[in-house]
Tab-separated table of C-alpha atoms in Angstrom:
chain	number	residue	atom	x	y	z
A	1	MET	CA	76.713	122.870	107.072
A	2	ALA	CA	73.335	121.636	106.095
A	3	ILE	CA	73.513	118.501	103.966
A	4	VAL	CA	76.634	116.393	104.070
A	5	LEU	CA	77.221	113.155	101.987
A	6	ILE	CA	79.835	110.716	103.463
A	7	THR	CA	80.807	108.053	100.967
A	8	GLY	CA	83.460	105.240	100.861
A	9	GLY	CA	84.164	101.569	100.701
A	10	ALA	CA	83.057	98.879	103.136
A	11	ARG	CA	84.613	99.339	106.593
A	12	SER	CA	86.287	102.451	105.531
A	13	GLY	CA	85.070	104.443	108.716
A	14	LYS	CA	82.174	106.279	107.056
A	15	SER	CA	79.710	105.671	109.937
A	16	ARG	CA	82.250	106.766	112.502
A	17	ARG	CA	82.970	109.860	110.634
A	18	ALA	CA	79.327	110.539	110.064
A	19	GLU	CA	78.723	110.109	113.856
A	20	ALA	CA	81.405	112.575	114.628
A	21	ARG	CA	79.984	115.165	112.212
A	22	ALA	CA	76.411	114.651	113.612
A	23	ARG	CA	77.563	115.069	117.238
A	24	ALA	CA	79.426	118.252	116.310
A	25	CYS	CA	75.992	119.811	115.537
A	26	PRO	CA	73.934	121.401	118.146
A	27	GLY	CA	70.980	119.399	119.630
A	28	ARG	CA	70.458	115.659	120.420
A	29	PRO	CA	71.435	113.716	117.289
A	30	VAL	CA	68.770	111.482	115.491
A	31	TYR	CA	70.017	108.118	114.080
A	32	ILE	CA	67.927	107.082	111.120
A	33	ALA	CA	68.598	103.483	110.342
A	34	THR	CA	67.672	102.129	106.957
A	35	ALA	CA	68.844	98.584	108.086
A	36	GLU	CA	66.352	96.053	109.408
A	37	ALA	CA	67.743	93.147	111.477
A	38	LEU	CA	66.741	90.508	109.085
A	39	ASP	CA	69.586	88.021	109.633
A	40	ALA	CA	72.284	87.443	112.337
A	41	GLU	CA	75.076	89.109	110.401
A	42	MET	CA	73.055	92.298	110.071
A	43	GLU	CA	71.843	92.072	113.743
A	44	ALA	CA	75.443	91.965	114.950
A	45	ARG	CA	76.451	95.011	112.721
A	46	ILE	CA	73.494	97.002	114.101
A	47	ALA	CA	74.332	96.120	117.672
A	48	GLN	CA	77.931	97.095	117.129
A	49	HIS	CA	77.067	100.406	115.529
A	50	ARG	CA	74.704	101.185	118.434
A	51	SER	CA	77.258	100.241	121.166
A	52	ARG	CA	79.721	102.587	119.491
A	53	ARG	CA	77.261	105.529	119.136
A	54	GLY	CA	76.242	105.308	122.693
A	55	ASN	CA	72.653	105.829	124.230
A	56	ASP	CA	72.200	109.571	123.749
A	57	TRP	CA	70.882	109.316	120.179
A	58	ILE	CA	67.227	109.425	119.210
A	59	GLU	CA	66.812	106.272	117.060
A	60	ARG	CA	64.429	105.634	114.245
A	61	GLU	CA	64.025	103.114	111.549
A	62	ALA	CA	63.275	104.022	107.915
A	63	PRO	CA	63.928	101.146	105.629
A	64	LEU	CA	61.742	102.768	102.920
A	65	ASP	CA	60.148	106.165	103.674
A	66	LEU	CA	63.259	108.180	104.233
A	67	ALA	CA	61.982	111.455	102.872
A	68	GLN	CA	59.030	111.210	105.443
A	69	ALA	CA	61.485	110.315	108.410
A	70	LEU	CA	63.458	113.358	107.532
A	71	THR	CA	60.400	115.734	107.440
A	72	GLU	CA	59.237	114.281	110.819
A	73	THR	CA	62.552	114.606	112.601
A	74	ASP	CA	63.344	118.090	111.365
A	75	GLY	CA	63.761	120.972	113.835
A	76	GLY	CA	66.018	119.373	116.322
A	77	GLY	CA	69.612	117.929	116.214
A	78	ALA	CA	71.280	116.607	113.165
A	79	ARG	CA	70.056	113.438	111.492
A	80	LEU	CA	72.343	110.692	110.469
A	81	VAL	CA	71.083	108.484	107.708
A	82	ASP	CA	72.921	105.337	107.619
A	83	CYS	CA	73.022	104.243	104.899
A	84	LEU	CA	71.701	105.032	101.399
A	85	THR	CA	72.883	101.911	99.783
A	86	LEU	CA	70.825	99.671	102.045
A	87	TRP	CA	67.914	101.928	101.467
A	88	LEU	CA	68.344	101.435	97.681
A	89	SER	CA	68.515	97.610	98.240
A	90	ASN	CA	65.249	97.856	100.399
A	91	LEU	CA	63.398	99.894	97.614
A	92	LEU	CA	64.344	97.396	94.987
A	93	HIS	CA	63.301	94.504	97.129
A	94	ALA	CA	59.943	96.196	97.847
A	95	GLY	CA	59.371	96.790	94.190
A	96	ARG	CA	59.510	100.525	94.551
A	97	ASN	CA	60.862	102.848	91.743
A	98	TRP	CA	64.135	104.069	93.191
A	99	SER	CA	64.431	106.828	90.839
A	100	ASP	CA	61.107	108.354	91.980
A	101	GLU	CA	62.053	107.824	95.641
A	102	THR	CA	65.342	109.520	95.063
A	103	ALA	CA	63.463	112.448	93.752
A	104	LEU	CA	61.457	112.564	96.852
A	105	LEU	CA	64.480	112.416	98.929
A	106	THR	CA	66.356	115.178	97.330
A	107	ALA	CA	63.276	117.429	97.451
A	108	ALA	CA	62.901	116.549	101.094
A	109	LEU	CA	66.615	117.341	101.732
A	110	SER	CA	66.244	120.761	100.171
A	111	ARG	CA	63.493	121.572	102.722
A	112	GLN	CA	65.416	120.549	105.837
A	113	GLN	CA	66.127	123.171	108.601
A	114	SER	CA	68.293	120.849	110.719
A	115	PRO	CA	71.501	119.226	109.368
A	116	VAL	CA	71.403	115.821	107.619
A	117	ILE	CA	74.505	113.633	107.342
A	118	LEU	CA	73.995	110.795	104.837
A	119	VAL	CA	76.237	107.761	104.538
A	120	THR	CA	76.531	105.923	101.311
A	121	ASN	CA	78.809	103.248	99.750
A	122	GLU	CA	80.965	103.196	96.580
A	123	VAL	CA	80.229	99.944	94.933
A	124	GLY	CA	81.298	100.542	91.392
A	125	LEU	CA	85.106	100.322	91.688
A	126	GLY	CA	85.572	96.590	91.159
A	127	ILE	CA	85.332	94.287	88.343
A	128	VAL	CA	82.045	94.354	86.372
A	129	PRO	CA	79.674	91.742	88.159
A	130	ASP	CA	78.793	88.719	86.341
A	131	ASN	CA	75.069	88.868	86.993
A	132	ALA	CA	72.710	91.525	85.499
A	133	LEU	CA	70.943	92.140	88.889
A	134	ALA	CA	74.282	93.167	90.513
A	135	ARG	CA	75.098	95.478	87.455
A	136	THR	CA	71.686	96.959	87.851
A	137	PHE	CA	72.130	97.582	91.512
A	138	ARG	CA	75.571	99.251	91.170
A	139	ASP	CA	74.308	101.399	88.386
A	140	ALA	CA	71.414	102.641	90.438
A	141	ALA	CA	73.741	103.138	93.538
A	142	GLY	CA	76.140	105.242	91.341
A	143	LEU	CA	73.311	107.363	90.090
A	144	LEU	CA	71.698	107.794	93.469
A	145	ASN	CA	74.991	108.911	94.911
A	146	GLN	CA	75.392	111.457	92.026
A	147	ARG	CA	71.913	112.866	92.664
A	148	VAL	CA	72.401	113.222	96.447
A	149	ALA	CA	75.887	114.738	96.005
A	150	GLU	CA	74.393	117.320	93.725
A	151	VAL	CA	72.068	118.711	96.402
A	152	ALA	CA	74.689	118.228	99.241
A	153	ASP	CA	76.585	121.172	100.576
A	154	GLU	CA	79.506	118.876	101.410
A	155	VAL	CA	80.667	115.573	100.126
A	156	GLU	CA	83.452	113.381	101.712
A	157	PHE	CA	85.159	110.362	100.452
A	158	VAL	CA	86.505	108.314	103.369
A	159	VAL	CA	89.661	106.169	102.932
A	160	ALA	CA	91.046	104.166	105.880
A	161	GLY	CA	89.123	106.215	108.300
A	162	LEU	CA	90.200	109.583	106.898
A	163	PRO	CA	87.985	111.997	105.101
A	164	MET	CA	88.935	113.428	101.684
A	165	LYS	CA	87.197	116.488	100.593
A	166	VAL	CA	85.234	116.054	97.333
A	167	LYS	CA	82.733	119.144	97.633
B	1	MET	CA	108.342	111.239	107.898
B	2	ALA	CA	108.118	108.169	110.077
B	3	ILE	CA	105.211	105.970	109.324
B	4	VAL	CA	103.628	106.164	105.784
B	5	LEU	CA	100.660	104.132	104.668
B	6	ILE	CA	100.128	103.776	100.911
B	7	THR	CA	96.814	102.503	99.855
B	8	GLY	CA	94.882	101.938	96.554
B	9	GLY	CA	93.481	99.403	94.145
B	10	ALA	CA	95.138	96.467	92.313
B	11	ARG	CA	97.835	97.671	89.892
B	12	SER	CA	97.443	101.273	90.904
B	13	GLY	CA	101.090	101.725	91.305
B	14	LYS	CA	101.150	101.483	95.065
B	15	SER	CA	104.385	99.457	95.257
B	16	ARG	CA	106.267	101.711	92.943
B	17	ARG	CA	105.189	104.818	94.863
B	18	ALA	CA	106.224	103.063	98.065
B	19	GLU	CA	109.697	102.109	96.593
B	20	ALA	CA	110.383	105.769	95.655
B	21	ARG	CA	109.432	106.902	99.165
B	22	ALA	CA	111.631	104.217	100.787
B	23	ARG	CA	114.558	105.104	98.467
B	24	ALA	CA	114.254	108.743	99.366
B	25	CYS	CA	115.030	107.934	102.980
B	26	PRO	CA	118.691	107.802	104.136
B	27	GLY	CA	120.287	104.356	104.491
B	28	ARG	CA	119.949	100.941	102.587
B	29	PRO	CA	116.178	100.268	102.118
B	30	VAL	CA	114.703	97.088	103.489
B	31	TYR	CA	112.065	95.245	101.712
B	32	ILE	CA	109.822	93.284	103.974
B	33	ALA	CA	107.728	90.822	101.869
B	34	THR	CA	104.647	89.379	103.246
B	35	ALA	CA	104.248	87.185	100.084
B	36	GLU	CA	105.269	83.665	99.902
B	37	ALA	CA	105.890	82.147	96.418
B	38	LEU	CA	103.229	79.478	96.783
B	39	ASP	CA	102.126	79.295	93.139
B	40	ALA	CA	103.328	80.388	89.685
B	41	GLU	CA	101.190	83.568	89.490
B	42	MET	CA	102.522	84.765	92.766
B	43	GLU	CA	106.164	83.757	92.030
B	44	ALA	CA	105.910	85.645	88.715
B	45	ARG	CA	104.663	88.843	90.555
B	46	ILE	CA	107.406	88.509	93.206
B	47	ALA	CA	110.092	88.212	90.523
B	48	GLN	CA	108.642	91.220	88.689
B	49	HIS	CA	108.665	93.439	91.703
B	50	ARG	CA	112.216	92.422	92.612
B	51	SER	CA	113.587	93.081	89.074
B	52	ARG	CA	111.990	96.610	89.290
B	53	ARG	CA	113.415	97.378	92.628
B	54	GLY	CA	116.929	96.408	91.792
B	55	ASN	CA	119.582	94.550	93.906
B	56	ASP	CA	120.541	97.252	96.415
B	57	TRP	CA	117.661	96.290	98.842
B	58	ILE	CA	117.990	94.159	101.950
B	59	GLU	CA	115.261	91.504	101.667
B	60	ARG	CA	113.329	89.815	104.195
B	61	GLU	CA	110.260	87.657	104.374
B	62	ALA	CA	107.616	88.063	107.077
B	63	PRO	CA	104.348	86.304	106.002
B	64	LEU	CA	103.178	86.363	109.716
B	65	ASP	CA	105.489	87.977	112.229
B	66	LEU	CA	105.593	91.374	110.926
B	67	ALA	CA	106.005	93.268	114.195
B	68	GLN	CA	109.055	91.256	114.915
B	69	ALA	CA	110.498	91.852	111.601
B	70	LEU	CA	110.099	95.678	112.011
B	71	THR	CA	111.793	95.474	115.426
B	72	GLU	CA	114.696	93.352	114.109
B	73	THR	CA	115.315	95.618	111.146
B	74	ASP	CA	115.026	99.003	113.000
B	75	GLY	CA	117.980	101.507	113.086
B	76	GLY	CA	118.978	101.289	109.424
B	77	GLY	CA	117.296	102.454	106.190
B	78	ALA	CA	113.546	102.599	105.679
B	79	ARG	CA	111.478	99.517	105.693
B	80	LEU	CA	108.955	98.859	102.886
B	81	VAL	CA	106.267	96.514	104.105
B	82	ASP	CA	104.557	94.950	100.940
B	83	CYS	CA	101.732	94.327	101.699
B	84	LEU	CA	99.380	94.385	104.560
B	85	THR	CA	96.467	92.698	102.731
B	86	LEU	CA	98.454	89.680	101.961
B	87	TRP	CA	99.704	89.686	105.572
B	88	LEU	CA	96.076	89.688	106.698
B	89	SER	CA	95.311	86.742	104.355
B	90	ASN	CA	98.340	84.851	105.744
B	91	LEU	CA	97.125	85.403	109.288
B	92	LEU	CA	93.611	84.197	108.569
B	93	HIS	CA	94.918	81.064	106.798
B	94	ALA	CA	97.234	80.439	109.744
B	95	GLY	CA	94.357	80.725	112.190
B	96	ARG	CA	95.851	83.559	113.910
B	97	ASN	CA	93.619	86.488	115.405
B	98	TRP	CA	94.181	89.276	113.054
B	99	SER	CA	92.839	91.987	115.524
B	100	ASP	CA	95.437	90.871	118.090
B	101	GLU	CA	98.171	90.855	115.574
B	102	THR	CA	97.233	94.246	114.321
B	103	ALA	CA	97.532	95.541	117.864
B	104	LEU	CA	100.984	94.113	117.936
B	105	LEU	CA	101.808	95.766	114.658
B	106	THR	CA	100.566	99.218	115.555
B	107	ALA	CA	102.434	99.015	118.952
B	108	ALA	CA	105.687	98.016	116.968
B	109	LEU	CA	105.122	100.841	114.639
B	110	SER	CA	105.000	103.390	117.490
B	111	ARG	CA	108.417	102.355	118.676
B	112	GLN	CA	110.245	102.559	115.321
B	113	GLN	CA	113.231	104.824	114.874
B	114	SER	CA	113.740	104.355	111.202
B	115	PRO	CA	110.794	105.091	108.728
B	116	VAL	CA	108.370	102.491	107.640
B	117	ILE	CA	106.377	102.545	104.401
B	118	LEU	CA	103.378	100.061	104.470
B	119	VAL	CA	101.541	99.226	101.213
B	120	THR	CA	97.970	98.063	101.592
B	121	ASN	CA	94.817	97.443	99.285
B	122	GLU	CA	91.538	98.941	99.093
B	123	VAL	CA	89.124	95.827	98.646
B	124	GLY	CA	85.714	97.266	99.843
B	125	LEU	CA	84.685	99.502	96.933
B	126	GLY	CA	83.005	96.728	94.715
B	127	ILE	CA	79.706	95.009	94.957
B	128	VAL	CA	79.144	93.122	98.264
B	129	PRO	CA	80.689	89.570	97.742
B	130	ASP	CA	78.309	86.604	97.543
B	131	ASN	CA	80.246	84.538	100.002
B	132	ALA	CA	80.602	85.199	103.671
B	133	LEU	CA	84.364	84.450	103.772
B	134	ALA	CA	85.026	87.249	101.262
B	135	ARG	CA	82.788	89.630	103.312
B	136	THR	CA	84.673	88.775	106.456
B	137	PHE	CA	87.951	89.324	104.592
B	138	ARG	CA	86.962	92.740	103.312
B	139	ASP	CA	85.674	93.814	106.638
B	140	ALA	CA	88.910	92.812	108.361
B	141	ALA	CA	90.984	94.492	105.575
B	142	GLY	CA	89.019	97.708	106.060
B	143	LEU	CA	89.423	97.789	109.760
B	144	LEU	CA	93.127	96.929	109.560
B	145	ASN	CA	93.645	99.876	107.189
B	146	GLN	CA	91.784	102.258	109.642
B	147	ARG	CA	93.994	101.091	112.573
B	148	VAL	CA	97.255	101.532	110.668
B	149	ALA	CA	96.172	104.771	109.109
B	150	GLU	CA	95.400	105.969	112.651
B	151	VAL	CA	98.987	105.594	113.798
B	152	ALA	CA	100.528	106.584	110.522
B	153	ASP	CA	102.037	110.056	109.924
B	154	GLU	CA	101.055	110.119	106.345
B	155	VAL	CA	98.430	108.336	104.252
B	156	GLU	CA	98.368	108.329	100.471
B	157	PHE	CA	95.698	106.988	98.196
B	158	VAL	CA	97.249	105.960	94.885
B	159	VAL	CA	95.143	106.384	91.635
B	160	ALA	CA	96.499	105.558	88.250
B	161	GLY	CA	100.096	105.678	89.643
B	162	LEU	CA	99.637	109.054	91.195
B	163	PRO	CA	99.446	109.714	95.007
B	164	MET	CA	96.502	111.647	96.568
B	165	LYS	CA	97.132	113.045	100.037
B	166	VAL	CA	94.775	111.548	102.641
B	167	LYS	CA	96.679	112.426	105.785
C	1	MET	CA	95.014	121.640	78.725
C	2	ALA	CA	95.924	119.088	76.259
C	3	ILE	CA	95.484	115.487	77.418
C	4	VAL	CA	93.009	114.787	80.316
C	5	LEU	CA	92.304	111.459	81.930
C	6	ILE	CA	89.009	111.134	83.750
C	7	THR	CA	88.819	107.989	85.993
C	8	GLY	CA	86.309	106.651	88.473
C	9	GLY	CA	83.871	103.818	89.322
C	10	ALA	CA	80.788	102.696	87.276
C	11	ARG	CA	78.089	105.349	87.032
C	12	SER	CA	80.241	107.828	88.909
C	13	GLY	CA	79.551	110.540	86.431
C	14	LYS	CA	82.736	110.111	84.480
C	15	SER	CA	81.233	110.591	81.015
C	16	ARG	CA	79.277	113.679	81.984
C	17	ARG	CA	82.388	115.329	83.484
C	18	ALA	CA	84.296	114.423	80.292
C	19	GLU	CA	81.581	115.912	78.080
C	20	ALA	CA	81.649	119.094	79.900
C	21	ARG	CA	85.453	119.359	79.662
C	22	ALA	CA	85.372	118.628	75.829
C	23	ARG	CA	82.597	121.093	75.346
C	24	ALA	CA	84.671	123.845	77.190
C	25	CYS	CA	87.381	123.510	74.425
C	26	PRO	CA	87.111	125.585	71.285
C	27	GLY	CA	85.722	123.849	68.176
C	28	ARG	CA	83.176	121.155	67.492
C	29	PRO	CA	83.709	118.335	69.908
C	30	VAL	CA	84.373	114.701	68.595
C	31	TYR	CA	82.972	111.744	70.406
C	32	ILE	CA	85.354	108.656	69.757
C	33	ALA	CA	83.314	105.681	71.035
C	34	THR	CA	85.151	102.437	71.845
C	35	ALA	CA	81.783	100.658	72.373
C	36	GLU	CA	80.073	98.558	69.764
C	37	ALA	CA	76.344	97.975	70.115
C	38	LEU	CA	76.625	94.114	70.438
C	39	ASP	CA	73.809	93.420	72.869
C	40	ALA	CA	70.649	95.182	74.017
C	41	GLU	CA	72.211	96.378	77.359
C	42	MET	CA	75.029	97.985	75.502
C	43	GLU	CA	72.806	99.510	72.897
C	44	ALA	CA	70.590	101.092	75.641
C	45	ARG	CA	73.531	102.623	77.311
C	46	ILE	CA	75.038	103.979	74.002
C	47	ALA	CA	71.582	105.508	73.114
C	48	GLN	CA	71.454	107.127	76.597
C	49	HIS	CA	74.864	108.698	76.313
C	50	ARG	CA	74.016	109.949	72.834
C	51	SER	CA	70.741	111.476	73.862
C	52	ARG	CA	72.529	113.348	76.916
C	53	ARG	CA	75.374	114.698	74.671
C	54	GLY	CA	73.101	116.150	72.092
C	55	ASN	CA	73.472	116.222	68.312
C	56	ASP	CA	76.266	118.721	67.834
C	57	TRP	CA	79.097	116.193	68.183
C	58	ILE	CA	81.050	114.567	65.437
C	59	GLU	CA	80.776	110.773	66.176
C	60	ARG	CA	83.248	108.055	65.376
C	61	GLU	CA	83.640	104.452	66.346
C	62	ALA	CA	87.049	103.194	67.206
C	63	PRO	CA	86.679	99.776	69.051
C	64	LEU	CA	90.361	98.958	68.346
C	65	ASP	CA	92.364	101.375	66.422
C	66	LEU	CA	92.334	104.264	68.780
C	67	ALA	CA	95.662	105.813	67.932
C	68	GLN	CA	94.667	106.035	64.325
C	69	ALA	CA	91.309	107.609	65.190
C	70	LEU	CA	93.032	110.266	67.223
C	71	THR	CA	95.443	111.068	64.507
C	72	GLU	CA	92.660	111.320	61.812
C	73	THR	CA	90.574	113.645	64.048
C	74	ASP	CA	93.345	115.966	65.095
C	75	GLY	CA	93.242	119.713	64.305
C	76	GLY	CA	89.620	120.453	65.200
C	77	GLY	CA	87.746	120.381	68.443
C	78	ALA	CA	88.468	118.207	71.495
C	79	ARG	CA	88.168	114.468	71.154
C	80	LEU	CA	86.414	112.568	73.940
C	81	VAL	CA	87.439	108.870	74.121
C	82	ASP	CA	84.808	106.924	75.988
C	83	CYS	CA	86.280	104.599	77.254
C	84	LEU	CA	89.659	103.019	77.665
C	85	THR	CA	88.446	100.069	79.789
C	86	LEU	CA	86.030	98.977	77.083
C	87	TRP	CA	88.912	99.516	74.503
C	88	LEU	CA	91.114	97.185	76.593
C	89	SER	CA	88.250	94.568	76.605
C	90	ASN	CA	87.926	94.831	72.795
C	91	LEU	CA	91.722	94.376	72.319
C	92	LEU	CA	91.729	91.316	74.493
C	93	HIS	CA	88.869	89.817	72.660
C	94	ALA	CA	90.479	90.526	69.334
C	95	GLY	CA	93.667	88.786	70.385
C	96	ARG	CA	95.678	92.039	70.133
C	97	ASN	CA	98.698	92.802	72.421
C	98	TRP	CA	97.209	95.408	74.703
C	99	SER	CA	100.687	96.540	75.942
C	100	ASP	CA	101.894	97.207	72.464
C	101	GLU	CA	98.581	98.941	71.607
C	102	THR	CA	98.964	101.177	74.751
C	103	ALA	CA	102.405	102.181	73.547
C	104	LEU	CA	100.841	103.243	70.112
C	105	LEU	CA	98.192	105.138	72.017
C	106	THR	CA	100.466	107.062	74.363
C	107	ALA	CA	102.783	107.887	71.341
C	108	ALA	CA	99.709	109.233	69.455
C	109	LEU	CA	98.705	111.220	72.502
C	110	SER	CA	102.031	112.905	72.661
C	111	ARG	CA	101.723	114.182	69.044
C	112	GLN	CA	98.045	115.648	69.336
C	113	GLN	CA	97.475	119.330	68.661
C	114	SER	CA	93.764	119.401	69.785
C	115	PRO	CA	92.850	118.339	73.305
C	116	VAL	CA	91.942	114.757	74.161
C	117	ILE	CA	89.707	113.811	77.194
C	118	LEU	CA	89.960	110.138	77.964
C	119	VAL	CA	87.490	108.313	80.151
C	120	THR	CA	88.543	105.167	82.031
C	121	ASN	CA	87.281	102.906	84.971
C	122	GLU	CA	88.863	101.949	88.076
C	123	VAL	CA	88.198	98.158	88.356
C	124	GLY	CA	90.815	97.203	91.146
C	125	LEU	CA	89.335	98.294	94.257
C	126	GLY	CA	87.042	95.319	95.037
C	127	ILE	CA	87.804	91.842	96.393
C	128	VAL	CA	90.338	89.755	94.162
C	129	PRO	CA	88.151	88.132	91.493
C	130	ASP	CA	87.874	84.308	91.587
C	131	ASN	CA	88.697	83.688	88.079
C	132	ALA	CA	92.198	84.227	86.510
C	133	LEU	CA	90.699	86.056	83.401
C	134	ALA	CA	89.160	88.757	85.501
C	135	ARG	CA	92.478	89.051	87.457
C	136	THR	CA	94.336	89.477	84.275
C	137	PHE	CA	91.865	92.084	83.070
C	138	ARG	CA	91.981	94.161	86.195
C	139	ASP	CA	95.809	93.956	86.118
C	140	ALA	CA	95.979	95.227	82.561
C	141	ALA	CA	93.295	97.921	83.297
C	142	GLY	CA	95.397	99.214	86.146
C	143	LEU	CA	98.625	99.355	84.164
C	144	LEU	CA	96.836	100.929	81.232
C	145	ASN	CA	95.461	103.662	83.500
C	146	GLN	CA	98.977	104.188	84.936
C	147	ARG	CA	100.518	104.578	81.465
C	148	VAL	CA	97.942	106.909	80.176
C	149	ALA	CA	98.105	108.968	83.422
C	150	GLU	CA	101.763	109.383	82.939
C	151	VAL	CA	101.472	111.160	79.584
C	152	ALA	CA	98.304	113.035	80.689
C	153	ASP	CA	98.497	116.775	81.624
C	154	GLU	CA	95.588	116.378	84.040
C	155	VAL	CA	94.036	113.326	85.840
C	156	GLU	CA	90.710	113.521	87.699
C	157	PHE	CA	88.988	110.838	89.872
C	158	VAL	CA	85.325	111.337	89.836
C	159	VAL	CA	83.328	110.413	92.984
C	160	ALA	CA	79.537	110.734	92.991
C	161	GLY	CA	79.681	113.117	89.929
C	162	LEU	CA	82.311	115.361	91.428
C	163	PRO	CA	85.958	115.488	90.197
C	164	MET	CA	88.906	115.241	92.507
C	165	LYS	CA	92.198	116.448	91.212
C	166	VAL	CA	94.809	113.735	90.995
C	167	LYS	CA	97.332	115.428	88.567
């Protein structure tokens, strides 16, 4: 196992599954958070994830420069990136070109020595959103998932806390 | 087979699949409806489900006290609970603590002698909803599905009327 | 392989998967588009799909009369129908009875000599939509998918560009 993509819906148990996979790798696991605690709702979720993980993780924030964070943390335990959908949202808010950044990410992934477990969300299985911005976001999220899945060694789709093997 | 969770999207054929599984068990099947006919749209859907099922089912309504309904109907044919997502919605409207109620449900499930087939919905695979109430609901629905899946012997994800094995 | 249904979320790689399957069949593939270029967003997407497919496809538009288009193009290469969800939307806008039209479609599918690959969307795995029209649409879309899946020889659920076997 080198690169694993874990996808699924909201609260489907993706992060917990990803944590289990990262812990199963040798070395001290590294948690790479793309979330920034910008509001109370997000802060509460971050705190909850942290309390579940425990204190033995190396923690790092990478709201934008994910490829760089992977490169700098390579050589030790597995890295858990949680999550790509939030990273995409951060990139769009910062005015970055998500497609170029995704190319940097997949290139970085192909150079990693230590395992990387990436969590992402499926956001395209509901009714077409009314507003164009939401449509643009879900299109980008779908394409991002495809590109990362292409370079991943394994892809899992998590339903009700249980992984289904996709690749 | 003892506890089976059937999940999937709206109109994916979950109920029909669950009915087939319940009928395949010995004894007269019991239909435990969490729905209440509060408006015309719901009434029409309930009538449609009933006409498809046929008249040989024992019917029972349990909008809130699901654990109790399971305990009281144990010992005969399989129970079909349709569905958990509506039950969650009922709990929230009634001001009940869904997490405590879910603990009562999973405890009751572990004590059943006769099979239980539970239908639930995946609601977390679309764009993040605008309003906080909908986000809270889909978070709770995802966690509820995880907890029931954990105690289930089998979990199926239904796509276009066809079951995919998850557990 | 005769009738293949490819389903999945927005931008999950359904069309690309369907194109690969159609190309793998003997004969010159036929692209049956249910889309009409009514606005700039749609026009851009059609152009993008066409540029990816290449120029060796026979192209045909069938926004409404899909059964007829299949009958008229039978006997050569595989037909790719892209997509059923848009076809459903066209039927509803034109005031046609989608259920009757679906019966015509499944009857036509059962008579085909050459393969047919049909692309459709999962739209029922998000939060229940606020407005009744969207609920009606997702109900119809779910039922349409079930009926076509019933007559299909193969059904695939595409996640992050990767097919999961459903049937």
